[in-house]
N, CA, C and O atoms as a GROMACS GRO file, in nm:
protein
  568
    1UNK      N    1   2.276   0.154   1.268
    1UNK     CA    2   2.139   0.131   1.267
    1UNK      C    3   2.066   0.011   1.334
    1UNK      O    4   2.090  -0.109   1.346
    2UNK      N    5   1.927   0.128   1.385
    2UNK     CA    6   1.922  -0.021   1.515
    2UNK      C    7   1.797  -0.081   1.428
    2UNK      O    8   1.768  -0.053   1.312
    3UNK      N    9   1.725  -0.180   1.528
    3UNK     CA   10   1.710  -0.255   1.530
    3UNK      C   11   1.541  -0.242   1.543
    3UNK      O   12   1.544  -0.208   1.661
    4UNK      N   13   1.431  -0.242   1.519
    4UNK     CA   14   1.290  -0.344   1.575
    4UNK      C   15   1.330  -0.455   1.611
    4UNK      O   16   1.421  -0.516   1.555
    5UNK      N   17   1.236  -0.515   1.757
    5UNK     CA   18   1.237  -0.604   1.706
    5UNK      C   19   1.101  -0.685   1.702
    5UNK      O   20   1.084  -0.805   1.722
    6UNK      N   21   0.989  -0.567   1.664
    6UNK     CA   22   0.872  -0.656   1.648
    6UNK      C   23   0.833  -0.711   1.432
    6UNK      O   24   0.880  -0.662   1.329
    7UNK      N   25   0.762  -0.793   1.447
    7UNK     CA   26   0.751  -0.818   1.295
    7UNK      C   27   0.612  -0.725   1.277
    7UNK      O   28   0.526  -0.742   1.363
    8UNK      N   29   0.584  -0.630   1.172
    8UNK     CA   30   0.481  -0.642   1.162
    8UNK      C   31   0.367  -0.704   1.052
    8UNK      O   32   0.387  -0.716   0.932
    9UNK      N   33   0.256  -0.737   1.118
    9UNK     CA   34   0.208  -0.790   0.992
    9UNK      C   35   0.047  -0.716   0.905
    9UNK      O   36  -0.055  -0.684   0.967
   10UNK      N   37   0.058  -0.709   0.811
   10UNK     CA   38  -0.037  -0.633   0.745
   10UNK      C   39  -0.138  -0.656   0.624
   10UNK      O   40  -0.115  -0.759   0.561
   11UNK      N   41  -0.238  -0.586   0.581
   11UNK     CA   42  -0.338  -0.636   0.507
   11UNK      C   43  -0.306  -0.471   0.391
   11UNK      O   44  -0.300  -0.354   0.426
   12UNK      N   45  -0.294  -0.524   0.272
   12UNK     CA   46  -0.297  -0.421   0.163
   12UNK      C   47  -0.358  -0.452   0.085
   12UNK      O   48  -0.359  -0.574   0.070
   13UNK      N   49  -0.430  -0.385   0.005
   13UNK     CA   50  -0.506  -0.409  -0.128
   13UNK      C   51  -0.447  -0.306  -0.272
   13UNK      O   52  -0.430  -0.187  -0.300
   14UNK      N   53  -0.429  -0.461  -0.345
   14UNK     CA   54  -0.448  -0.409  -0.516
   14UNK      C   55  -0.545  -0.388  -0.582
   14UNK      O   56  -0.627  -0.465  -0.633
   15UNK      N   57  -0.534  -0.242  -0.582
   15UNK     CA   58  -0.674  -0.222  -0.723
   15UNK      C   59  -0.579  -0.232  -0.821
   15UNK      O   60  -0.461  -0.221  -0.788
   16UNK      N   61  -0.608  -0.250  -0.930
   16UNK     CA   62  -0.597  -0.161  -1.028
   16UNK      C   63  -0.687  -0.139  -1.178
   16UNK      O   64  -0.770  -0.230  -1.167
   17UNK      N   65  -0.706  -0.094  -1.262
   17UNK     CA   66  -0.802  -0.055  -1.340
   17UNK      C   67  -0.657  -0.046  -1.474
   17UNK      O   68  -0.557   0.019  -1.503
   18UNK      N   69  -0.727  -0.144  -1.512
   18UNK     CA   70  -0.658  -0.128  -1.673
   18UNK      C   71  -0.547  -0.141  -1.654
   18UNK      O   72  -0.516  -0.231  -1.576
   19UNK      N   73  -0.432  -0.051  -1.719
   19UNK     CA   74  -0.294  -0.065  -1.695
   19UNK      C   75  -0.192   0.034  -1.563
   19UNK      O   76  -0.078   0.081  -1.558
   20UNK      N   77  -0.316   0.025  -1.471
   20UNK     CA   78  -0.270   0.134  -1.337
   20UNK      C   79  -0.305   0.109  -1.287
   20UNK      O   80  -0.416   0.058  -1.304
   21UNK      N   81  -0.195   0.125  -1.072
   21UNK     CA   82  -0.239   0.037  -0.995
   21UNK      C   83  -0.275   0.171  -0.930
   21UNK      O   84  -0.252   0.282  -0.978
   22UNK      N   85  -0.354   0.135  -0.779
   22UNK     CA   86  -0.380   0.272  -0.718
   22UNK      C   87  -0.281   0.247  -0.557
   22UNK      O   88  -0.277   0.153  -0.478
   23UNK      N   89  -0.214   0.377  -0.561
   23UNK     CA   90  -0.085   0.360  -0.428
   23UNK      C   91  -0.084   0.496  -0.384
   23UNK      O   92  -0.126   0.599  -0.438
   24UNK      N   93  -0.024   0.476  -0.267
   24UNK     CA   94   0.033   0.597  -0.181
   24UNK      C   95   0.165   0.559  -0.202
   24UNK      O   96   0.227   0.455  -0.226
   25UNK      N   97   0.202   0.756  -0.173
   25UNK     CA   98   0.354   0.801  -0.218
   25UNK      C   99   0.413   0.795  -0.088
   25UNK      O  100   0.339   0.731  -0.014
   26UNK      N  101   0.481   0.822  -0.049
   26UNK     CA  102   0.585   0.810   0.067
   26UNK      C  103   0.739   0.881   0.022
   26UNK      O  104   0.791   0.932  -0.077
   27UNK      N  105   0.762   0.859   0.118
   27UNK     CA  106   0.914   0.975   0.123
   27UNK      C  107   0.992   0.943   0.224
   27UNK      O  108   0.951   0.977   0.335
   28UNK      N  109   1.172   0.847   0.213
   28UNK     CA  110   1.264   0.781   0.324
   28UNK      C  111   1.356   0.920   0.283
   28UNK      O  112   1.418   0.955   0.182
   29UNK      N  113   1.327   0.983   0.425
   29UNK     CA  114   1.389   1.110   0.419
   29UNK      C  115   1.576   1.063   0.449
   29UNK      O  116   1.657   1.155   0.445
   30UNK      N  117   1.610   0.968   0.467
   30UNK     CA  118   1.757   0.894   0.503
   30UNK      C  119   1.769   0.898   0.360
   30UNK      O  120   1.816   0.999   0.309
   31UNK      N  121   1.729   0.793   0.283
   31UNK     CA  122   1.800   0.789   0.138
   31UNK      C  123   1.751   0.862   0.048
   31UNK      O  124   1.764   0.846  -0.073
   32UNK      N  125   1.678   0.968   0.116
   32UNK     CA  126   1.583   1.072   0.005
   32UNK      C  127   1.525   1.018  -0.111
   32UNK      O  128   1.534   1.059  -0.226
   33UNK      N  129   1.454   0.910  -0.061
   33UNK     CA  130   1.415   0.804  -0.189
   33UNK      C  131   1.227   0.831  -0.210
   33UNK      O  132   1.167   0.778  -0.116
   34UNK      N  133   1.153   0.884  -0.289
   34UNK     CA  134   1.016   0.899  -0.293
   34UNK      C  135   1.015   0.710  -0.365
   34UNK      O  136   1.087   0.659  -0.451
   35UNK      N  137   0.881   0.643  -0.271
   35UNK     CA  138   0.831   0.566  -0.341
   35UNK      C  139   0.681   0.522  -0.325
   35UNK      O  140   0.608   0.613  -0.287
   36UNK      N  141   0.637   0.435  -0.341
   36UNK     CA  142   0.506   0.348  -0.340
   36UNK      C  143   0.432   0.289  -0.291
   36UNK      O  144   0.458   0.200  -0.372
   37UNK      N  145   0.342   0.238  -0.219
   37UNK     CA  146   0.306   0.122  -0.161
   37UNK      C  147   0.115   0.126  -0.165
   37UNK      O  148   0.040   0.222  -0.150
   38UNK      N  149   0.087   0.001  -0.186
   38UNK     CA  150  -0.042  -0.035  -0.176
   38UNK      C  151  -0.140  -0.019  -0.067
   38UNK      O  152  -0.102  -0.077   0.034
   39UNK      N  153  -0.241   0.034  -0.057
   39UNK     CA  154  -0.340   0.131   0.020
   39UNK      C  155  -0.384   0.016   0.132
   39UNK      O  156  -0.494  -0.034   0.109
   40UNK      N  157  -0.316  -0.032   0.249
   40UNK     CA  158  -0.403  -0.064   0.410
   40UNK      C  159  -0.359  -0.055   0.501
   40UNK      O  160  -0.340   0.065   0.521
   41UNK      N  161  -0.304  -0.146   0.629
   41UNK     CA  162  -0.222  -0.163   0.747
   41UNK      C  163  -0.218  -0.233   0.823
   41UNK      O  164  -0.270  -0.336   0.780
   42UNK      N  165  -0.178  -0.247   0.941
   42UNK     CA  166  -0.138  -0.356   1.027
   42UNK      C  167  -0.252  -0.405   1.086
   42UNK      O  168  -0.359  -0.344   1.096
   43UNK      N  169  -0.225  -0.527   1.130
   43UNK     CA  170  -0.364  -0.602   1.146
   43UNK      C  171  -0.346  -0.594   1.309
   43UNK      O  172  -0.235  -0.609   1.358
   44UNK      N  173  -0.465  -0.570   1.392
   44UNK     CA  174  -0.497  -0.517   1.499
   44UNK      C  175  -0.462  -0.688   1.573
   44UNK      O  176  -0.461  -0.792   1.507
   45UNK      N  177  -0.444  -0.680   1.685
   45UNK     CA  178  -0.468  -0.852   1.738
   45UNK      C  179  -0.637  -0.929   1.792
   45UNK      O  180  -0.711  -0.891   1.883
   46UNK      N  181  -0.650  -1.016   1.721
   46UNK     CA  182  -0.807  -1.031   1.728
   46UNK      C  183  -0.898  -0.988   1.596
   46UNK      O  184  -1.021  -0.981   1.591
   47UNK      N  185  -0.829  -0.970   1.518
   47UNK     CA  186  -0.880  -0.888   1.391
   47UNK      C  187  -0.856  -0.989   1.269
   47UNK      O  188  -0.764  -1.070   1.256
   48UNK      N  189  -0.933  -0.972   1.208
   48UNK     CA  190  -0.884  -1.077   1.066
   48UNK      C  191  -0.876  -0.963   0.963
   48UNK      O  192  -0.941  -0.861   0.941
   49UNK      N  193  -0.722  -1.050   0.885
   49UNK     CA  194  -0.666  -0.942   0.741
   49UNK      C  195  -0.811  -0.895   0.660
   49UNK      O  196  -0.850  -0.780   0.639
   50UNK      N  197  -0.866  -1.005   0.627
   50UNK     CA  198  -1.024  -0.903   0.569
   50UNK      C  199  -1.063  -0.778   0.660
   50UNK      O  200  -1.066  -0.679   0.588
   51UNK      N  201  -1.090  -0.750   0.781
   51UNK     CA  202  -1.150  -0.676   0.843
   51UNK      C  203  -1.062  -0.568   0.805
   51UNK      O  204  -1.106  -0.467   0.750
   52UNK      N  205  -0.943  -0.586   0.833
   52UNK     CA  206  -0.828  -0.452   0.860
   52UNK      C  207  -0.805  -0.373   0.713
   52UNK      O  208  -0.767  -0.256   0.710
   53UNK      N  209  -0.823  -0.422   0.639
   53UNK     CA  210  -0.834  -0.408   0.441
   53UNK      C  211  -0.943  -0.309   0.449
   53UNK      O  212  -0.922  -0.188   0.434
   54UNK      N  213  -1.047  -0.353   0.471
   54UNK     CA  214  -1.219  -0.274   0.457
   54UNK      C  215  -1.163  -0.135   0.546
   54UNK      O  216  -1.143  -0.031   0.483
   55UNK      N  217  -1.134  -0.140   0.733
   55UNK     CA  218  -1.138  -0.056   0.827
   55UNK      C  219  -1.015   0.030   0.781
   55UNK      O  220  -1.048   0.148   0.772
   56UNK      N  221  -0.893   0.010   0.751
   56UNK     CA  222  -0.784   0.084   0.639
   56UNK      C  223  -0.835   0.152   0.584
   56UNK      O  224  -0.841   0.268   0.624
   57UNK      N  225  -0.904   0.109   0.452
   57UNK     CA  226  -0.934   0.215   0.358
   57UNK      C  227  -1.046   0.275   0.352
   57UNK      O  228  -1.066   0.360   0.265
   58UNK      N  229  -1.173   0.229   0.474
   58UNK     CA  230  -1.267   0.364   0.540
   58UNK      C  231  -1.234   0.472   0.619
   58UNK      O  232  -1.296   0.579   0.617
   59UNK      N  233  -1.112   0.443   0.708
   59UNK     CA  234  -1.032   0.533   0.778
   59UNK      C  235  -0.955   0.604   0.696
   59UNK      O  236  -0.981   0.724   0.708
   60UNK      N  237  -0.868   0.581   0.613
   60UNK     CA  238  -0.784   0.626   0.553
   60UNK      C  239  -0.848   0.743   0.435
   60UNK      O  240  -0.826   0.864   0.441
   61UNK      N  241  -0.922   0.680   0.340
   61UNK     CA  242  -1.011   0.746   0.208
   61UNK      C  243  -1.146   0.768   0.232
   61UNK      O  244  -1.205   0.871   0.201
   62UNK      N  245  -1.209   0.650   0.301
   62UNK     CA  246  -1.357   0.686   0.298
   62UNK      C  247  -1.370   0.601   0.190
   62UNK      O  248  -1.415   0.661   0.092
   63UNK      N  249  -1.346   0.468   0.168
   63UNK     CA  250  -1.335   0.401   0.054
   63UNK      C  251  -1.453   0.274   0.092
   63UNK      O  252  -1.424   0.227   0.202
   64UNK      N  253  -1.526   0.234   0.055
   64UNK     CA  254  -1.559   0.087   0.027
   64UNK      C  255  -1.523  -0.006  -0.068
   64UNK      O  256  -1.537   0.001  -0.190
   65UNK      N  257  -1.458  -0.126   0.023
   65UNK     CA  258  -1.413  -0.197  -0.120
   65UNK      C  259  -1.554  -0.331  -0.151
   65UNK      O  260  -1.660  -0.342  -0.088
   66UNK      N  261  -1.498  -0.426  -0.281
   66UNK     CA  262  -1.578  -0.526  -0.350
   66UNK      C  263  -1.504  -0.594  -0.411
   66UNK      O  264  -1.386  -0.566  -0.433
   67UNK      N  265  -1.577  -0.717  -0.455
   67UNK     CA  266  -1.511  -0.818  -0.520
   67UNK      C  267  -1.378  -0.857  -0.484
   67UNK      O  268  -1.289  -0.880  -0.566
   68UNK      N  269  -1.367  -0.868  -0.329
   68UNK     CA  270  -1.230  -0.850  -0.251
   68UNK      C  271  -1.195  -1.003  -0.232
   68UNK      O  272  -1.274  -1.088  -0.189
   69UNK      N  273  -1.050  -1.027  -0.276
   69UNK     CA  274  -0.982  -1.146  -0.316
   69UNK      C  275  -0.854  -1.158  -0.291
   69UNK      O  276  -0.762  -1.096  -0.345
   70UNK      N  277  -0.845  -1.279  -0.168
   70UNK     CA  278  -0.712  -1.321  -0.163
   70UNK      C  279  -0.621  -1.323  -0.250
   70UNK      O  280  -0.665  -1.380  -0.350
   71UNK      N  281  -0.470  -1.276  -0.269
   71UNK     CA  282  -0.374  -1.326  -0.338
   71UNK      C  283  -0.276  -1.410  -0.279
   71UNK      O  284  -0.238  -1.512  -0.337
   72UNK      N  285  -0.229  -1.371  -0.155
   72UNK     CA  286  -0.142  -1.442  -0.098
   72UNK      C  287  -0.073  -1.412   0.010
   72UNK      O  288  -0.132  -1.364   0.108
   73UNK      N  289   0.064  -1.437   0.012
   73UNK     CA  290   0.120  -1.331   0.150
   73UNK      C  291   0.289  -1.323   0.144
   73UNK      O  292   0.386  -1.393   0.114
   74UNK      N  293   0.273  -1.260   0.169
   74UNK     CA  294   0.418  -1.171   0.114
   74UNK      C  295   0.537  -1.141   0.240
   74UNK      O  296   0.489  -1.073   0.331
   75UNK      N  297   0.714  -1.189   0.266
   75UNK     CA  298   0.732  -1.191   0.362
   75UNK      C  299   0.862  -1.002   0.316
   75UNK      O  300   0.902  -0.990   0.200
   76UNK      N  301   0.895  -0.908   0.407
   76UNK     CA  302   0.948  -0.795   0.359
   76UNK      C  303   1.051  -0.786   0.467
   76UNK      O  304   1.021  -0.791   0.586
   77UNK      N  305   1.128  -0.778   0.439
   77UNK     CA  306   1.276  -0.710   0.554
   77UNK      C  307   1.334  -0.608   0.452
   77UNK      O  308   1.376  -0.629   0.338
   78UNK      N  309   1.320  -0.455   0.543
   78UNK     CA  310   1.372  -0.391   0.439
   78UNK      C  311   1.481  -0.312   0.545
   78UNK      O  312   1.536  -0.374   0.637
   79UNK      N  313   1.508  -0.139   0.513
   79UNK     CA  314   1.517  -0.041   0.523
   79UNK      C  315   1.471   0.074   0.520
   79UNK      O  316   1.474   0.131   0.411
   80UNK      N  317   1.394   0.166   0.672
   80UNK     CA  318   1.332   0.234   0.650
   80UNK      C  319   1.383   0.329   0.726
   80UNK      O  320   1.422   0.274   0.829
   81UNK      N  321   1.411   0.485   0.733
   81UNK     CA  322   1.424   0.544   0.823
   81UNK      C  323   1.561   0.521   0.937
   81UNK      O  324   1.577   0.527   1.059
   82UNK      N  325   1.634   0.495   0.832
   82UNK     CA  326   1.797   0.378   0.912
   82UNK      C  327   1.709   0.324   1.018
   82UNK      O  328   1.728   0.360   1.134
   83UNK      N  329   1.596   0.224   0.979
   83UNK     CA  330   1.561   0.092   1.046
   83UNK      C  331   1.532   0.012   1.037
   83UNK      O  332   1.409  -0.001   1.034
   84UNK      N  333   1.611  -0.097   1.027
   84UNK     CA  334   1.517  -0.262   1.038
   84UNK      C  335   1.387  -0.268   1.024
   84UNK      O  336   1.323  -0.204   1.108
   85UNK      N  337   1.327  -0.325   0.944
   85UNK     CA  338   1.195  -0.358   0.949
   85UNK      C  339   1.144  -0.495   0.899
   85UNK      O  340   1.228  -0.546   0.826
   86UNK      N  341   1.024  -0.575   0.917
   86UNK     CA  342   1.014  -0.686   0.930
   86UNK      C  343   0.868  -0.714   0.892
   86UNK      O  344   0.792  -0.733   0.987
   87UNK      N  345   0.828  -0.718   0.798
   87UNK     CA  346   0.650  -0.775   0.778
   87UNK      C  347   0.612  -0.946   0.698
   87UNK      O  348   0.671  -1.035   0.636
   88UNK      N  349   0.487  -0.916   0.744
   88UNK     CA  350   0.414  -0.998   0.662
   88UNK      C  351   0.296  -0.962   0.593
   88UNK      O  352   0.212  -0.918   0.672
   89UNK      N  353   0.267  -0.962   0.503
   89UNK     CA  354   0.190  -0.884   0.417
   89UNK      C  355   0.080  -0.953   0.372
   89UNK      O  356   0.127  -1.055   0.323
   90UNK      N  357  -0.031  -0.955   0.361
   90UNK     CA  358  -0.196  -1.005   0.341
   90UNK      C  359  -0.205  -0.940   0.193
   90UNK      O  360  -0.244  -0.823   0.191
   91UNK      N  361  -0.172  -1.004   0.063
   91UNK     CA  362  -0.231  -0.947  -0.035
   91UNK      C  363  -0.397  -0.947  -0.082
   91UNK      O  364  -0.469  -1.046  -0.071
   92UNK      N  365  -0.432  -0.845  -0.125
   92UNK     CA  366  -0.625  -0.866  -0.145
   92UNK      C  367  -0.586  -0.845  -0.212
   92UNK      O  368  -0.467  -0.813  -0.214
   93UNK      N  369  -0.703  -0.851  -0.368
   93UNK     CA  370  -0.714  -0.768  -0.455
   93UNK      C  371  -0.846  -0.728  -0.504
   93UNK      O  372  -0.930  -0.817  -0.490
   94UNK      N  373  -0.871  -0.667  -0.536
   94UNK     CA  374  -1.024  -0.519  -0.442
   94UNK      C  375  -1.071  -0.432  -0.553
   94UNK      O  376  -0.999  -0.380  -0.638
   95UNK      N  377  -1.219  -0.422  -0.542
   95UNK     CA  378  -1.195  -0.254  -0.632
   95UNK      C  379  -1.283  -0.194  -0.550
   95UNK      O  380  -1.356  -0.243  -0.464
   96UNK      N  381  -1.265  -0.054  -0.595
   96UNK     CA  382  -1.428   0.056  -0.475
   96UNK      C  383  -1.460   0.008  -0.530
   96UNK      O  384  -1.434  -0.064  -0.627
   97UNK      N  385  -1.604   0.074  -0.418
   97UNK     CA  386  -1.782   0.032  -0.443
   97UNK      C  387  -1.813   0.205  -0.577
   97UNK      O  388  -1.868   0.232  -0.683
   98UNK      N  389  -1.742   0.261  -0.481
   98UNK     CA  390  -1.753   0.439  -0.551
   98UNK      C  391  -1.664   0.437  -0.649
   98UNK      O  392  -1.543   0.448  -0.634
   99UNK      N  393  -1.740   0.419  -0.780
   99UNK     CA  394  -1.645   0.463  -0.911
   99UNK      C  395  -1.595   0.558  -0.906
   99UNK      O  396  -1.475   0.549  -0.933
  100UNK      N  397  -1.638   0.684  -0.876
  100UNK     CA  398  -1.566   0.804  -0.865
  100UNK      C  399  -1.428   0.779  -0.824
  100UNK      O  400  -1.348   0.852  -0.883
  101UNK      N  401  -1.359   0.674  -0.716
  101UNK     CA  402  -1.245   0.677  -0.738
  101UNK      C  403  -1.129   0.668  -0.843
  101UNK      O  404  -1.010   0.703  -0.844
  102UNK      N  405  -1.214   0.607  -0.932
  102UNK     CA  406  -1.122   0.591  -1.028
  102UNK      C  407  -1.116   0.698  -1.129
  102UNK      O  408  -1.061   0.686  -1.238
  103UNK      N  409  -1.171   0.793  -1.089
  103UNK     CA  410  -1.164   0.930  -1.225
  103UNK      C  411  -1.054   1.004  -1.135
  103UNK      O  412  -1.007   1.099  -1.198
  104UNK      N  413  -1.006   0.993  -1.027
  104UNK     CA  414  -0.907   1.104  -0.914
  104UNK      C  415  -0.769   1.072  -1.003
  104UNK      O  416  -0.723   0.974  -1.061
  105UNK      N  417  -0.732   1.200  -0.982
  105UNK     CA  418  -0.611   1.204  -1.004
  105UNK      C  419  -0.454   1.172  -0.846
  105UNK      O  420  -0.340   1.140  -0.813
  106UNK      N  421  -0.552   1.206  -0.821
  106UNK     CA  422  -0.494   1.128  -0.686
  106UNK      C  423  -0.556   1.208  -0.585
  106UNK      O  424  -0.624   1.304  -0.623
  107UNK      N  425  -0.543   1.180  -0.434
  107UNK     CA  426  -0.624   1.223  -0.295
  107UNK      C  427  -0.542   1.263  -0.200
  107UNK      O  428  -0.430   1.216  -0.220
  108UNK      N  429  -0.546   1.324  -0.113
  108UNK     CA  430  -0.443   1.319  -0.024
  108UNK      C  431  -0.554   1.297   0.107
  108UNK      O  432  -0.676   1.315   0.105
  109UNK      N  433  -0.480   1.257   0.204
  109UNK     CA  434  -0.547   1.176   0.344
  109UNK      C  435  -0.412   1.234   0.493
  109UNK      O  436  -0.320   1.316   0.500
  110UNK      N  437  -0.462   1.155   0.567
  110UNK     CA  438  -0.370   1.164   0.662
  110UNK      C  439  -0.321   1.018   0.739
  110UNK      O  440  -0.410   0.937   0.765
  111UNK      N  441  -0.213   0.993   0.766
  111UNK     CA  442  -0.209   0.844   0.807
  111UNK      C  443  -0.090   0.871   0.922
  111UNK      O  444   0.022   0.914   0.895
  112UNK      N  445  -0.147   0.830   1.084
  112UNK     CA  446  -0.053   0.816   1.186
  112UNK      C  447   0.038   0.967   1.185
  112UNK      O  448   0.157   0.985   1.210
  113UNK      N  449  -0.073   1.066   1.145
  113UNK     CA  450  -0.106   1.161   1.160
  113UNK      C  451   0.020   1.265   1.084
  113UNK      O  452   0.079   1.369   1.110
  114UNK      N  453   0.014   1.171   0.985
  114UNK     CA  454   0.094   1.240   0.829
  114UNK      C  455   0.090   1.212   0.686
  114UNK      O  456   0.083   1.105   0.626
  115UNK      N  457   0.098   1.374   0.633
  115UNK     CA  458   0.032   1.446   0.546
  115UNK      C  459   0.031   1.311   0.430
  115UNK      O  460   0.147   1.292   0.393
  116UNK      N  461  -0.048   1.233   0.377
  116UNK     CA  462   0.040   1.124   0.220
  116UNK      C  463  -0.126   1.204   0.119
  116UNK      O  464  -0.231   1.266   0.134
  117UNK      N  465  -0.025   1.127   0.005
  117UNK     CA  466  -0.104   1.082  -0.146
  117UNK      C  467  -0.099   0.976  -0.147
  117UNK      O  468  -0.024   0.892  -0.099
  118UNK      N  469  -0.227   0.976  -0.236
  118UNK     CA  470  -0.269   0.821  -0.279
  118UNK      C  471  -0.327   0.861  -0.472
  118UNK      O  472  -0.414   0.932  -0.522
  119UNK      N  473  -0.263   0.806  -0.505
  119UNK     CA  474  -0.256   0.826  -0.700
  119UNK      C  475  -0.234   0.727  -0.779
  119UNK      O  476  -0.140   0.648  -0.774
  120UNK      N  477  -0.364   0.734  -0.891
  120UNK     CA  478  -0.311   0.566  -0.957
  120UNK      C  479  -0.187   0.640  -1.032
  120UNK      O  480  -0.149   0.756  -1.051
  121UNK      N  481  -0.141   0.495  -1.068
  121UNK     CA  482   0.005   0.508  -1.137
  121UNK      C  483   0.006   0.390  -1.262
  121UNK      O  484  -0.012   0.271  -1.236
  122UNK      N  485   0.030   0.441  -1.407
  122UNK     CA  486   0.092   0.310  -1.461
  122UNK      C  487   0.159   0.195  -1.407
  122UNK      O  488   0.226   0.209  -1.304
  123UNK      N  489   0.151   0.102  -1.454
  123UNK     CA  490   0.243  -0.006  -1.407
  123UNK      C  491   0.329  -0.011  -1.433
  123UNK      O  492   0.413  -0.041  -1.349
  124UNK      N  493   0.366   0.017  -1.568
  124UNK     CA  494   0.479   0.024  -1.659
  124UNK      C  495   0.556   0.109  -1.581
  124UNK      O  496   0.672   0.074  -1.599
  125UNK      N  497   0.552   0.213  -1.496
  125UNK     CA  498   0.656   0.343  -1.458
  125UNK      C  499   0.714   0.234  -1.290
  125UNK      O  500   0.741   0.279  -1.179
  126UNK      N  501   0.714   0.100  -1.334
  126UNK     CA  502   0.737   0.075  -1.155
  126UNK      C  503   0.790  -0.050  -1.233
  126UNK      O  504   0.890  -0.071  -1.164
  127UNK      N  505   0.792  -0.132  -1.313
  127UNK     CA  506   0.810  -0.248  -1.446
  127UNK      C  507   0.942  -0.171  -1.494
  127UNK      O  508   1.043  -0.239  -1.515
  128UNK      N  509   0.945  -0.070  -1.509
  128UNK     CA  510   1.057  -0.005  -1.586
  128UNK      C  511   1.189   0.047  -1.542
  128UNK      O  512   1.298   0.074  -1.592
  129UNK      N  513   1.093   0.047  -1.354
  129UNK     CA  514   1.272   0.105  -1.281
  129UNK      C  515   1.231   0.225  -1.261
  129UNK      O  516   1.306   0.277  -1.180
  130UNK      N  517   1.103   0.335  -1.312
  130UNK     CA  518   1.129   0.482  -1.330
  130UNK      C  519   1.055   0.543  -1.237
  130UNK      O  520   1.037   0.664  -1.247
  131UNK      N  521   1.006   0.478  -1.141
  131UNK     CA  522   0.954   0.420  -0.990
  131UNK      C  523   0.951   0.331  -0.909
  131UNK      O  524   0.990   0.224  -0.956
  132UNK      N  525   0.903   0.325  -0.741
  132UNK     CA  526   0.935   0.259  -0.710
  132UNK      C  527   0.838   0.212  -0.621
  132UNK      O  528   0.765   0.291  -0.561
  133UNK      N  529   0.831   0.076  -0.605
  133UNK     CA  530   0.720   0.010  -0.584
  133UNK      C  531   0.778  -0.091  -0.425
  133UNK      O  532   0.883  -0.154  -0.414
  134UNK      N  533   0.664  -0.075  -0.319
  134UNK     CA  534   0.740  -0.140  -0.186
  134UNK      C  535   0.605  -0.208  -0.156
  134UNK      O  536   0.495  -0.155  -0.138
  135UNK      N  537   0.644  -0.351  -0.155
  135UNK     CA  538   0.826  -0.482  -0.196
  135UNK      C  539   0.747  -0.476  -0.300
  135UNK      O  540   0.628  -0.477  -0.331
  136UNK      N  541   0.894  -0.469  -0.360
  136UNK     CA  542   0.930  -0.517  -0.520
  136UNK      C  543   0.826  -0.609  -0.569
  136UNK      O  544   0.743  -0.578  -0.654
  137UNK      N  545   0.840  -0.787  -0.479
  137UNK     CA  546   0.757  -0.841  -0.493
  137UNK      C  547   0.626  -0.862  -0.523
  137UNK      O  548   0.589  -0.971  -0.568
  138UNK      N  549   0.517  -0.726  -0.496
  138UNK     CA  550   0.447  -0.700  -0.530
  138UNK      C  551   0.339  -0.702  -0.664
  138UNK      O  552   0.217  -0.688  -0.678
  139UNK      N  553   0.443  -0.724  -0.746
  139UNK     CA  554   0.431  -0.670  -0.899
  139UNK      C  555   0.404  -0.793  -0.946
  139UNK      O  556   0.323  -0.804  -1.039
  140UNK      N  557   0.465  -0.903  -0.892
  140UNK     CA  558   0.394  -1.031  -0.933
  140UNK      C  559   0.245  -1.078  -0.978
  140UNK      O  560   0.194  -1.155  -1.060
  141UNK      N  561   0.193  -0.953  -0.837
  141UNK     CA  562   0.038  -0.989  -0.869
  141UNK      C  563  -0.024  -0.915  -0.976
  141UNK      O  564  -0.136  -0.948  -1.014
  142UNK      N  565   0.046  -0.803  -1.035
  142UNK     CA  566  -0.042  -0.759  -1.103
  142UNK      C  567  -0.044  -0.819  -1.270
  142UNK      O  568  -0.130  -0.780  -1.348
   0.00000   0.00000   0.00000
C-alpha cells in the first residue's frame, strides 16, 4: 500500500430534502465497493471554501446554491484505491436554487475525466448500513 504525503482540503455540500440527501456514487475497484459522498471538491490555494463549494457545483452539474450555512469541519483518513488518503472537509448545508434538481432521480456528470452519477438517496439506507456514505461522520449533520 502506497502512502500519499498530501493532505487534501475539500468543501462539500449537504443538500437534504425531507428524508433524503443528494450524493454522488463512486466505486473502489480494489475493495469492490460502491459508496456515496456529498458533492463538492478540492479547495484551490487562495480560494475560500465557500467559493469552492459554489464553483464545484457549477462545474460538475451546472447548479447554483442558496441558503448556504457552514456546519463544521471533519478530518478523514481512509484507504481508497489501495492508497492512504488524508483530508479535511469543510461542510456546508445548502439548497439548490433551481427546483428541477429536487425532481431528478439521477444526474450523470464528468469529474476529473471520470463518468459519475449523482442521485437522491434516503437517509435510512445510510443509517441502516445498507449503503455506505463517506466519510461516515457526515451523518451527524443530517
